[in-house]
CSV table of C-alpha atoms in Angstrom, one decimal:
chain,number,residue,atom,x,y,z
A,1,UNK,CA,-25.2,-73.3,24.7
A,2,UNK,CA,-27.3,-75.6,22.5
A,3,UNK,CA,-30.9,-76.2,23.5
A,4,UNK,CA,-31.6,-79.6,24.9
A,5,UNK,CA,-34.9,-81.4,24.9
A,6,UNK,CA,-35.7,-84.2,27.4
A,7,UNK,CA,-38.8,-86.2,26.9
A,8,UNK,CA,-40.7,-87.8,29.8
A,9,UNK,CA,-42.7,-90.6,28.2
A,10,UNK,CA,-46.4,-90.6,29.0
A,11,UNK,CA,-48.3,-93.7,28.3
A,12,UNK,CA,-51.3,-92.9,30.5
A,13,UNK,CA,-50.1,-94.6,33.7
A,14,UNK,CA,-51.0,-91.9,36.2
A,15,UNK,CA,-48.8,-89.3,37.6
A,16,UNK,CA,-45.7,-88.2,35.8
A,17,UNK,CA,-45.8,-84.8,37.3
A,18,UNK,CA,-43.4,-85.7,40.2
A,19,UNK,CA,-40.9,-87.0,37.7
A,20,UNK,CA,-41.0,-84.0,35.4
A,21,UNK,CA,-41.1,-81.5,38.4
A,22,UNK,CA,-38.0,-83.1,39.9
A,23,UNK,CA,-36.1,-83.0,36.6
A,24,UNK,CA,-37.2,-79.4,36.0
A,25,UNK,CA,-36.1,-78.5,39.5
A,26,UNK,CA,-32.4,-79.3,38.6
A,27,UNK,CA,-32.5,-78.7,34.8
A,28,UNK,CA,-29.9,-76.2,33.4
A,29,UNK,CA,-31.5,-73.2,31.7
A,30,UNK,CA,-30.9,-74.6,28.2
A,31,UNK,CA,-32.8,-77.8,29.0
A,32,UNK,CA,-36.5,-78.2,28.4
A,33,UNK,CA,-38.4,-81.1,30.0
A,34,UNK,CA,-41.5,-82.2,28.1
A,35,UNK,CA,-44.1,-84.9,28.9
A,36,UNK,CA,-45.2,-86.6,25.7
A,37,UNK,CA,-46.7,-89.5,24.0
A,38,UNK,CA,-45.8,-88.2,20.5
A,39,UNK,CA,-43.3,-90.5,18.7
A,40,UNK,CA,-42.1,-87.5,16.7
A,41,UNK,CA,-41.2,-85.7,19.9
A,42,UNK,CA,-39.5,-88.8,21.3
A,43,UNK,CA,-37.5,-89.1,18.1
A,44,UNK,CA,-36.5,-85.4,18.3
A,45,UNK,CA,-35.6,-85.5,22.0
A,46,UNK,CA,-32.0,-85.5,23.1
A,47,UNK,CA,-32.6,-87.7,26.1
A,48,UNK,CA,-35.5,-89.8,27.4
A,49,UNK,CA,-36.9,-90.4,30.9
A,50,UNK,CA,-39.1,-93.5,31.1
A,51,UNK,CA,-41.0,-93.6,34.4
A,52,UNK,CA,-43.5,-96.3,35.3
A,53,UNK,CA,-45.8,-97.4,38.0
A,54,UNK,CA,-48.6,-99.9,38.6
A,55,UNK,CA,-48.6,-103.5,37.5
A,56,UNK,CA,-46.5,-104.9,34.6
A,57,UNK,CA,-49.5,-106.1,32.6
A,58,UNK,CA,-51.3,-102.8,32.8
A,59,UNK,CA,-48.1,-101.0,32.0
A,60,UNK,CA,-47.3,-103.1,28.9
A,61,UNK,CA,-50.9,-102.8,27.8
A,62,UNK,CA,-50.8,-99.0,28.1
A,63,UNK,CA,-47.5,-98.9,26.1
A,64,UNK,CA,-49.1,-101.0,23.4
A,65,UNK,CA,-52.3,-98.9,23.3
A,66,UNK,CA,-50.4,-95.7,23.0
A,67,UNK,CA,-48.0,-97.0,20.3
A,68,UNK,CA,-45.0,-96.4,22.6
A,69,UNK,CA,-43.3,-99.7,22.4
A,70,UNK,CA,-41.3,-99.1,19.2
A,71,UNK,CA,-40.4,-95.5,20.0
A,72,UNK,CA,-39.1,-96.6,23.4
A,73,UNK,CA,-37.2,-99.6,21.9
A,74,UNK,CA,-35.6,-97.2,19.4
A,75,UNK,CA,-34.7,-94.5,21.9
A,76,UNK,CA,-33.1,-96.9,24.2
A,77,UNK,CA,-30.5,-97.7,21.5
A,78,UNK,CA,-29.8,-94.2,20.6
A,79,UNK,CA,-29.7,-91.6,23.3
A,80,UNK,CA,-29.3,-91.1,27.1
A,81,UNK,CA,-32.2,-93.1,28.6
A,82,UNK,CA,-33.3,-93.2,32.2
A,83,UNK,CA,-35.7,-95.9,33.3
A,84,UNK,CA,-37.5,-95.6,36.6
A,85,UNK,CA,-39.2,-98.3,38.7
A,86,UNK,CA,-41.6,-100.1,36.4
A,87,UNK,CA,-39.7,-98.3,33.6
A,88,UNK,CA,-36.8,-100.6,34.5
A,89,UNK,CA,-38.9,-103.8,34.9
A,90,UNK,CA,-40.7,-103.6,31.5
A,91,UNK,CA,-37.3,-103.3,29.8
A,92,UNK,CA,-36.7,-107.0,30.7
A,93,UNK,CA,-37.8,-110.0,28.6
A,94,UNK,CA,-40.4,-111.2,30.9
A,95,UNK,CA,-42.1,-110.5,34.3
A,96,UNK,CA,-43.7,-113.0,36.6
A,97,UNK,CA,-46.3,-110.4,37.7
A,98,UNK,CA,-49.9,-111.0,36.7
A,99,UNK,CA,-49.3,-114.7,36.0
A,100,UNK,CA,-46.6,-113.8,33.5
A,101,UNK,CA,-46.2,-110.8,31.2
A,102,UNK,CA,-44.1,-110.6,28.1
A,103,UNK,CA,-42.1,-107.4,28.3
A,104,UNK,CA,-40.0,-105.2,25.9
A,105,UNK,CA,-36.9,-107.5,25.8
A,106,UNK,CA,-34.5,-104.6,25.7
A,107,UNK,CA,-32.4,-106.4,28.4
A,108,UNK,CA,-32.4,-110.2,28.5
A,109,UNK,CA,-33.7,-111.4,31.9
A,110,UNK,CA,-36.7,-111.9,34.2
A,111,UNK,CA,-38.6,-110.0,36.8
A,112,UNK,CA,-39.3,-112.0,40.0
A,113,UNK,CA,-41.4,-111.6,43.1
A,114,UNK,CA,-39.7,-111.2,46.5
A,115,UNK,CA,-41.7,-114.2,47.8
A,116,UNK,CA,-40.7,-114.2,51.5
A,117,UNK,CA,-41.8,-117.1,53.7
A,118,UNK,CA,-45.1,-116.8,55.5
A,119,UNK,CA,-43.4,-116.3,58.9
A,120,UNK,CA,-40.8,-113.8,57.6
A,121,UNK,CA,-40.9,-110.4,59.3
A,122,UNK,CA,-40.0,-108.8,56.0
A,123,UNK,CA,-42.7,-106.8,54.4
A,124,UNK,CA,-43.8,-106.7,50.7
A,125,UNK,CA,-44.1,-104.2,49.0
A,126,UNK,CA,-40.5,-103.2,49.7
A,127,UNK,CA,-41.5,-99.7,50.7
A,128,UNK,CA,-39.3,-97.0,52.0
A,129,UNK,CA,-35.7,-95.8,52.0
A,130,UNK,CA,-33.0,-98.4,51.3
A,131,UNK,CA,-29.4,-98.2,50.3
A,132,UNK,CA,-27.9,-98.7,46.9
A,133,UNK,CA,-24.5,-100.2,46.7
A,134,UNK,CA,-22.8,-98.7,43.7
A,135,UNK,CA,-21.2,-101.8,42.2
A,136,UNK,CA,-19.8,-100.0,39.2
A,137,UNK,CA,-18.5,-96.5,38.5
A,138,UNK,CA,-21.0,-94.5,36.4
A,139,UNK,CA,-21.4,-90.9,35.4
A,140,UNK,CA,-24.9,-90.9,37.1
A,141,UNK,CA,-23.3,-91.7,40.5
A,142,UNK,CA,-21.4,-88.4,40.4
A,143,UNK,CA,-21.6,-86.7,43.8
A,144,UNK,CA,-23.9,-89.4,45.2
A,145,UNK,CA,-22.1,-91.1,48.1
A,146,UNK,CA,-21.7,-94.9,48.2
A,147,UNK,CA,-24.6,-96.7,50.0
A,148,UNK,CA,-26.9,-93.6,49.8
A,149,UNK,CA,-30.6,-94.2,50.5
A,150,UNK,CA,-33.2,-93.9,47.9
A,151,UNK,CA,-37.0,-94.3,48.1
A,152,UNK,CA,-38.3,-97.7,46.9
A,153,UNK,CA,-41.8,-99.1,46.4
A,154,UNK,CA,-42.0,-102.4,44.6
A,155,UNK,CA,-42.8,-106.1,45.1
A,156,UNK,CA,-40.8,-107.5,42.1
A,157,UNK,CA,-37.1,-107.2,41.2
A,158,UNK,CA,-35.1,-107.7,38.0
A,159,UNK,CA,-32.7,-110.5,37.3
A,160,UNK,CA,-30.6,-109.8,34.1
A,161,UNK,CA,-29.0,-112.8,32.4
A,162,UNK,CA,-25.8,-110.7,32.0
A,163,UNK,CA,-24.4,-109.6,35.4
A,164,UNK,CA,-22.3,-107.0,33.6
A,165,UNK,CA,-25.4,-104.8,33.4
A,166,UNK,CA,-25.6,-104.5,37.2
A,167,UNK,CA,-24.5,-101.0,38.4
A,168,UNK,CA,-26.2,-101.0,41.8
A,169,UNK,CA,-27.5,-103.5,44.3
A,170,UNK,CA,-29.9,-103.3,47.2
A,171,UNK,CA,-30.7,-105.7,50.1
A,172,UNK,CA,-34.2,-106.6,51.3
A,173,UNK,CA,-34.1,-110.1,52.5
A,174,UNK,CA,-32.1,-110.9,49.4
A,175,UNK,CA,-29.5,-108.8,47.6
A,176,UNK,CA,-30.9,-107.9,44.2
A,177,UNK,CA,-29.9,-105.7,41.2
A,178,UNK,CA,-31.5,-102.3,41.8
A,179,UNK,CA,-29.7,-100.5,39.0
A,180,UNK,CA,-28.9,-101.7,35.5
A,181,UNK,CA,-26.8,-99.8,33.0
A,182,UNK,CA,-25.4,-100.5,29.5
A,183,UNK,CA,-24.0,-97.9,27.1
A,184,UNK,CA,-26.6,-95.0,27.0
A,185,UNK,CA,-29.1,-96.8,29.2
A,186,UNK,CA,-29.4,-96.4,33.0
A,187,UNK,CA,-32.4,-97.8,34.8
A,188,UNK,CA,-33.2,-97.7,38.5
A,189,UNK,CA,-35.7,-99.5,40.7
A,190,UNK,CA,-35.9,-96.7,43.2
A,191,UNK,CA,-37.8,-93.4,42.7
A,192,UNK,CA,-35.2,-90.6,42.3
A,193,UNK,CA,-38.1,-88.1,42.0
A,194,UNK,CA,-39.0,-89.0,45.6
A,195,UNK,CA,-35.4,-89.5,47.0
A,196,UNK,CA,-34.7,-86.0,48.2
A,197,UNK,CA,-31.2,-84.6,47.5
A,198,UNK,CA,-29.6,-87.8,46.1
A,199,UNK,CA,-32.5,-88.3,43.8
A,200,UNK,CA,-32.2,-84.7,42.5
A,201,UNK,CA,-28.5,-85.2,42.1
A,202,UNK,CA,-29.2,-88.3,39.9
A,203,UNK,CA,-31.5,-86.2,37.7
A,204,UNK,CA,-28.9,-83.5,37.5
A,205,UNK,CA,-26.3,-86.0,36.5
A,206,UNK,CA,-28.6,-87.6,33.9
A,207,UNK,CA,-29.4,-84.2,32.3
A,208,UNK,CA,-25.7,-83.5,32.0
A,209,UNK,CA,-24.9,-87.0,30.6
A,210,UNK,CA,-24.0,-87.6,27.0
A,211,UNK,CA,-24.7,-91.3,27.3
A,212,UNK,CA,-21.0,-92.4,27.3
B,1,UNK,CA,-27.7,-102.6,55.2
B,2,UNK,CA,-31.5,-102.8,55.2
B,3,UNK,CA,-34.6,-100.9,54.7
B,4,UNK,CA,-34.9,-97.9,57.1
B,5,UNK,CA,-37.8,-97.5,59.5
B,6,UNK,CA,-39.7,-94.3,58.5
B,7,UNK,CA,-40.6,-91.2,60.5
B,8,UNK,CA,-43.7,-89.4,59.1
B,9,UNK,CA,-44.8,-86.0,60.3
B,10,UNK,CA,-48.5,-85.6,59.9
B,11,UNK,CA,-50.2,-82.3,59.2
B,12,UNK,CA,-53.9,-81.4,59.4
B,13,UNK,CA,-55.0,-79.2,56.5
B,14,UNK,CA,-58.1,-77.0,56.3
B,15,UNK,CA,-58.8,-75.0,53.1
B,16,UNK,CA,-55.3,-75.4,51.9
B,17,UNK,CA,-53.6,-74.2,55.1
B,18,UNK,CA,-51.9,-76.2,57.8
B,19,UNK,CA,-53.9,-76.0,61.0
B,20,UNK,CA,-53.4,-76.9,64.7
B,21,UNK,CA,-50.6,-74.2,64.5
B,22,UNK,CA,-47.4,-75.7,63.4
B,23,UNK,CA,-44.7,-73.5,64.9
B,24,UNK,CA,-41.1,-73.5,64.0
B,25,UNK,CA,-38.8,-71.0,65.7
B,26,UNK,CA,-37.7,-69.3,62.6
B,27,UNK,CA,-40.6,-69.6,60.2
B,28,UNK,CA,-42.5,-66.6,58.9
B,29,UNK,CA,-45.9,-68.1,58.2
B,30,UNK,CA,-46.5,-71.2,60.2
B,31,UNK,CA,-49.6,-72.2,58.3
B,32,UNK,CA,-48.0,-72.2,54.8
B,33,UNK,CA,-47.9,-75.9,53.8
B,34,UNK,CA,-45.0,-75.4,51.4
B,35,UNK,CA,-42.8,-73.9,54.2
B,36,UNK,CA,-43.8,-76.5,56.7
B,37,UNK,CA,-43.2,-79.4,54.3
B,38,UNK,CA,-39.9,-77.9,53.3
B,39,UNK,CA,-38.8,-77.6,56.9
B,40,UNK,CA,-39.7,-81.3,57.6
B,41,UNK,CA,-37.9,-82.3,54.5
B,42,UNK,CA,-34.8,-80.5,55.6
B,43,UNK,CA,-35.0,-82.2,59.0
B,44,UNK,CA,-35.0,-85.5,57.2
B,45,UNK,CA,-38.6,-86.6,57.3
B,46,UNK,CA,-39.1,-89.8,55.3
B,47,UNK,CA,-42.5,-88.9,54.1
B,48,UNK,CA,-45.2,-86.3,54.9
B,49,UNK,CA,-48.8,-87.1,55.4
B,50,UNK,CA,-51.5,-84.4,55.0
B,51,UNK,CA,-55.0,-85.0,56.5
B,52,UNK,CA,-57.5,-82.9,54.8
B,53,UNK,CA,-60.2,-81.9,57.3
B,54,UNK,CA,-62.0,-79.5,55.0
B,55,UNK,CA,-65.7,-79.9,54.5
B,56,UNK,CA,-66.7,-78.1,51.3
B,57,UNK,CA,-65.9,-78.9,47.7
B,58,UNK,CA,-64.4,-75.4,47.2
B,59,UNK,CA,-62.0,-75.9,50.1
B,60,UNK,CA,-61.1,-79.3,48.6
B,61,UNK,CA,-60.0,-77.6,45.4
B,62,UNK,CA,-57.7,-75.4,47.5
B,63,UNK,CA,-56.2,-78.6,49.0
B,64,UNK,CA,-55.5,-79.9,45.5
B,65,UNK,CA,-53.7,-76.7,44.7
B,66,UNK,CA,-51.7,-77.0,47.9
B,67,UNK,CA,-50.6,-80.5,47.0
B,68,UNK,CA,-49.4,-79.2,43.6
B,69,UNK,CA,-47.4,-76.4,45.3
B,70,UNK,CA,-45.8,-78.8,47.8
B,71,UNK,CA,-45.1,-81.5,45.2
B,72,UNK,CA,-43.2,-79.1,43.0
B,73,UNK,CA,-40.8,-78.1,45.8
B,74,UNK,CA,-40.5,-81.1,48.1
B,75,UNK,CA,-39.1,-84.3,46.7
B,76,UNK,CA,-40.1,-86.9,49.2
B,77,UNK,CA,-43.3,-89.1,49.2
B,78,UNK,CA,-46.5,-87.3,50.0
B,79,UNK,CA,-49.7,-89.0,51.3
B,80,UNK,CA,-53.0,-87.2,51.3
B,81,UNK,CA,-56.0,-88.5,53.4
B,82,UNK,CA,-59.4,-87.3,54.4
B,83,UNK,CA,-62.4,-87.2,52.1
B,84,UNK,CA,-61.1,-89.7,49.6
B,85,UNK,CA,-64.3,-91.4,48.4
B,86,UNK,CA,-64.0,-92.1,44.7
B,87,UNK,CA,-61.6,-93.1,42.0
B,88,UNK,CA,-61.9,-89.6,40.7
B,89,UNK,CA,-60.8,-88.2,44.1
B,90,UNK,CA,-57.8,-90.4,44.0
B,91,UNK,CA,-56.9,-89.4,40.4
B,92,UNK,CA,-57.2,-85.7,41.3
B,93,UNK,CA,-54.8,-86.1,44.2
B,94,UNK,CA,-52.3,-88.2,42.3
B,95,UNK,CA,-52.3,-85.8,39.4
B,96,UNK,CA,-51.7,-83.0,41.8
B,97,UNK,CA,-48.5,-84.7,42.9
B,98,UNK,CA,-49.5,-86.9,45.9
B,99,UNK,CA,-47.8,-90.3,45.9
B,100,UNK,CA,-50.3,-92.1,48.0
B,101,UNK,CA,-53.8,-91.6,49.3
B,102,UNK,CA,-55.2,-92.8,52.6
B,103,UNK,CA,-58.8,-94.2,52.4
B,104,UNK,CA,-60.6,-94.4,55.7
B,105,UNK,CA,-64.4,-94.4,56.0
B,106,UNK,CA,-65.1,-95.0,52.3
B,107,UNK,CA,-63.4,-98.4,52.8
B,108,UNK,CA,-65.9,-99.2,55.6
B,109,UNK,CA,-69.0,-98.1,53.7
B,110,UNK,CA,-67.8,-99.9,50.6
B,111,UNK,CA,-64.8,-102.3,50.9
B,112,UNK,CA,-64.9,-103.0,47.1
B,113,UNK,CA,-63.7,-99.4,46.7
B,114,UNK,CA,-60.3,-100.4,48.0
B,115,UNK,CA,-60.0,-103.1,45.4
B,116,UNK,CA,-61.3,-100.8,42.7
B,117,UNK,CA,-58.7,-98.2,43.7
B,118,UNK,CA,-55.8,-100.7,43.8
B,119,UNK,CA,-56.8,-102.0,40.3
B,120,UNK,CA,-56.9,-98.5,38.9
B,121,UNK,CA,-53.7,-97.1,40.4
B,122,UNK,CA,-51.7,-99.9,41.9
B,123,UNK,CA,-51.4,-101.1,45.5
B,124,UNK,CA,-48.3,-98.9,46.0
B,125,UNK,CA,-50.4,-95.7,46.3
B,126,UNK,CA,-53.3,-97.0,48.3
B,127,UNK,CA,-53.1,-96.7,52.1
B,128,UNK,CA,-56.0,-97.8,54.2
B,129,UNK,CA,-56.4,-95.8,57.4
B,130,UNK,CA,-57.8,-97.7,60.4
B,131,UNK,CA,-59.1,-96.0,63.5
B,132,UNK,CA,-59.3,-98.6,66.2
B,133,UNK,CA,-60.4,-98.7,69.8
B,134,UNK,CA,-60.0,-101.3,72.5
B,135,UNK,CA,-63.4,-103.0,73.3
B,136,UNK,CA,-62.3,-105.9,75.5
B,137,UNK,CA,-62.6,-105.5,79.2
B,138,UNK,CA,-59.8,-105.9,81.8
B,139,UNK,CA,-58.9,-109.5,82.0
B,140,UNK,CA,-60.5,-110.5,78.7
B,141,UNK,CA,-58.3,-111.3,75.7
B,142,UNK,CA,-57.4,-108.1,73.7
B,143,UNK,CA,-59.9,-107.0,71.1
B,144,UNK,CA,-60.1,-103.9,69.1
B,145,UNK,CA,-62.8,-102.6,66.8
B,146,UNK,CA,-63.0,-100.0,64.0
B,147,UNK,CA,-64.6,-96.7,64.9
B,148,UNK,CA,-65.6,-93.8,62.6
B,149,UNK,CA,-66.3,-90.1,63.0
B,150,UNK,CA,-63.2,-89.4,65.0
B,151,UNK,CA,-63.8,-92.4,67.3
B,152,UNK,CA,-67.4,-91.6,68.2
B,153,UNK,CA,-69.2,-94.2,66.1
B,154,UNK,CA,-68.7,-97.9,66.5
B,155,UNK,CA,-68.9,-100.3,63.5
B,156,UNK,CA,-68.5,-103.7,65.3
B,157,UNK,CA,-65.7,-104.6,62.9
B,158,UNK,CA,-62.7,-106.4,64.4
B,159,UNK,CA,-59.6,-104.4,63.7
B,160,UNK,CA,-57.2,-107.3,63.1
B,161,UNK,CA,-59.7,-109.1,60.7
B,162,UNK,CA,-60.3,-105.8,58.9
B,163,UNK,CA,-56.6,-105.2,58.3
B,164,UNK,CA,-56.2,-108.7,56.9
B,165,UNK,CA,-59.2,-108.1,54.6
B,166,UNK,CA,-57.8,-104.8,53.4
B,167,UNK,CA,-54.5,-106.5,52.5
B,168,UNK,CA,-56.5,-109.1,50.5
B,169,UNK,CA,-58.3,-106.3,48.7
B,170,UNK,CA,-54.9,-105.0,47.6
B,171,UNK,CA,-54.0,-102.2,50.1
B,172,UNK,CA,-50.3,-101.4,49.9
B,173,UNK,CA,-50.0,-100.1,53.5
B,174,UNK,CA,-52.0,-99.6,56.7
B,175,UNK,CA,-52.1,-96.4,58.7
B,176,UNK,CA,-53.2,-97.6,62.1
B,177,UNK,CA,-54.4,-95.0,64.7
B,178,UNK,CA,-55.3,-95.9,68.2
B,179,UNK,CA,-58.4,-93.7,69.1
B,180,UNK,CA,-57.7,-94.5,72.7
B,181,UNK,CA,-54.3,-92.9,72.5
B,182,UNK,CA,-54.7,-90.2,69.9
B,183,UNK,CA,-53.9,-86.8,71.5
B,184,UNK,CA,-53.0,-88.4,74.9
B,185,UNK,CA,-49.2,-88.2,74.5
B,186,UNK,CA,-48.7,-91.4,76.5
B,187,UNK,CA,-47.4,-93.5,73.6
B,188,UNK,CA,-48.8,-95.8,70.9
B,189,UNK,CA,-51.1,-98.7,71.8
B,190,UNK,CA,-48.3,-101.2,71.3
B,191,UNK,CA,-50.4,-104.3,71.7
B,192,UNK,CA,-52.7,-103.1,69.0
B,193,UNK,CA,-49.8,-102.1,66.7
B,194,UNK,CA,-48.2,-105.5,67.2
B,195,UNK,CA,-51.4,-107.5,66.7
B,196,UNK,CA,-52.0,-105.8,63.3
B,197,UNK,CA,-48.3,-105.7,62.2
B,198,UNK,CA,-47.9,-109.4,62.9
B,199,UNK,CA,-51.1,-110.3,61.0
B,200,UNK,CA,-50.3,-108.7,57.7
B,201,UNK,CA,-47.5,-108.8,55.1
B,202,UNK,CA,-47.9,-105.1,54.1
B,203,UNK,CA,-46.2,-102.3,56.0
B,204,UNK,CA,-48.0,-100.8,59.1
B,205,UNK,CA,-47.6,-97.2,60.1
B,206,UNK,CA,-48.2,-96.7,63.9
B,207,UNK,CA,-50.1,-93.6,64.9
B,208,UNK,CA,-51.8,-92.0,67.9
B,209,UNK,CA,-50.3,-91.1,71.2
B,210,UNK,CA,-46.7,-90.0,70.6
B,211,UNK,CA,-45.6,-87.5,73.3
B,212,UNK,CA,-41.9,-88.4,73.8
B,213,UNK,CA,-39.2,-89.5,71.5
B,214,UNK,CA,-39.0,-93.0,73.1
B,215,UNK,CA,-42.5,-93.7,72.0
B,216,UNK,CA,-41.4,-93.7,68.4
B,217,UNK,CA,-38.8,-96.4,68.9
B,218,UNK,CA,-41.2,-98.5,70.9
B,219,UNK,CA,-43.6,-98.5,68.0
B,220,UNK,CA,-40.9,-100.3,65.9
B,221,UNK,CA,-39.3,-102.5,68.5
B,222,UNK,CA,-42.4,-103.5,70.5
B,223,UNK,CA,-45.1,-102.6,68.0
B,224,UNK,CA,-43.3,-104.1,65.0
B,225,UNK,CA,-44.4,-101.1,62.9
B,226,UNK,CA,-42.5,-100.3,59.7
B,227,UNK,CA,-43.1,-96.6,60.1
B,228,UNK,CA,-44.2,-94.2,62.9
B,229,UNK,CA,-46.3,-91.1,62.5
B,230,UNK,CA,-46.5,-88.2,64.8
B,231,UNK,CA,-47.8,-84.6,64.8
B,232,UNK,CA,-47.5,-82.5,67.9
B,233,UNK,CA,-44.0,-83.4,69.1
B,234,UNK,CA,-42.7,-82.0,65.8
B,235,UNK,CA,-45.1,-79.1,65.3
B,236,UNK,CA,-44.1,-77.0,68.3
B,237,UNK,CA,-40.3,-77.4,68.0
B,238,UNK,CA,-40.3,-79.8,71.0
B,239,UNK,CA,-38.2,-82.1,68.8
B,240,UNK,CA,-36.9,-82.2,65.2
B,241,UNK,CA,-37.3,-85.2,63.0
B,242,UNK,CA,-33.5,-85.6,63.1
B,243,UNK,CA,-33.6,-85.8,66.9
B,244,UNK,CA,-36.3,-88.5,66.6
B,245,UNK,CA,-34.1,-90.5,64.2
B,246,UNK,CA,-31.1,-90.3,66.4
B,247,UNK,CA,-33.2,-91.5,69.3
B,248,UNK,CA,-34.4,-94.4,67.2
B,249,UNK,CA,-30.9,-95.2,66.1
B,250,UNK,CA,-29.8,-95.4,69.7
B,251,UNK,CA,-32.3,-98.2,70.1
B,252,UNK,CA,-30.6,-100.1,67.3
B,253,UNK,CA,-33.2,-99.2,64.7
B,254,UNK,CA,-32.0,-98.5,61.1
B,255,UNK,CA,-32.9,-95.0,60.1
B,256,UNK,CA,-32.1,-92.7,57.1
B,257,UNK,CA,-29.8,-89.9,58.4
């Protein structure tokens, strides 16, 4: 079997260990997971995992500072690409977080705050285990039952201009797109690295995926 | 279809080992944090919280190593509390694989630390732990205050006002322990839990006093908590996490099964 290299993109935003450990836990023996901020390694990698955490502004700043914006924009066009949490949100054109942040514009659309009414019993952040309705068939849903629960932590959600991108939806007060996919790109608001067996299955599916 | 209410087993850790004797029927080494965490994961725990009760810096290094071990084998959220006093402490725990840290007394001595921590790492990983005790007398309107040193030292800070302030400083979650109920097994202080949960927009984890499965559901239905934390009812095989979830489901609460 050919060797396969999967790059977890590191742009200095804290802990990537849980993402790389979860991927390693299910990786086939021919697959190596590497955490990197080297554009050459990203270019050479067969697949990309793009995690994210923290606020949109700090995340975009870190991507800028580490010179990761162009390598990520290139990779997203070329090879299997998995965005996670903030790694989904910064792919959009713009986020309302931090009084407005220009994002990577890989997917046309906006990132909005939940904005529940003052007397609403619903909490923000949306934190904990919620269901994902798989609204489209996808290789990454293989062996993950419909409506499975994943672990979420976020206060903002994505709104793509093109609804054809939506592969999964979740309800917290409103029903919002929690998974977007297009060609070789799959990006999820939840944290598969913290979502027990279904999250591990998603990584397994991703590592076996050719992006078609 | 909605967000599930969480059940969180809590483990005390000393020098990298689980203490207070967690005992499963078929586990070889009950003090091994990886084995204990794995077991709770298998039972369907939604998160695991470790409270580090170690005193020395050397023991703290052992705890960091323990978090690394657990995080490489258990893929659910992990929270570490106890002795978190600086941004450096937080960075160390997050890099070891913790998803959240719980800040307790450091927030009282220096509230700006909470803001500093949230700015550096994001609200999603900063839990503020509040230890509260009732100070109002029979017949007076309810009032709770913050206590430190395991409930021995009063601070004069109103618990509800404190929770609101911690939210304003950026805390992502509140771990609320009733010092009146902790260890009593008579159930949560539901009035306290409700007073805090209804005053903040961030999730509240109810803690202190769980002795029966029904107590967990009450924390959600009557206490309005988003999550419930318990230790001893799970540690000695009295109940599994799964049994606790089924009991909550019976009360109409959405859980992850």
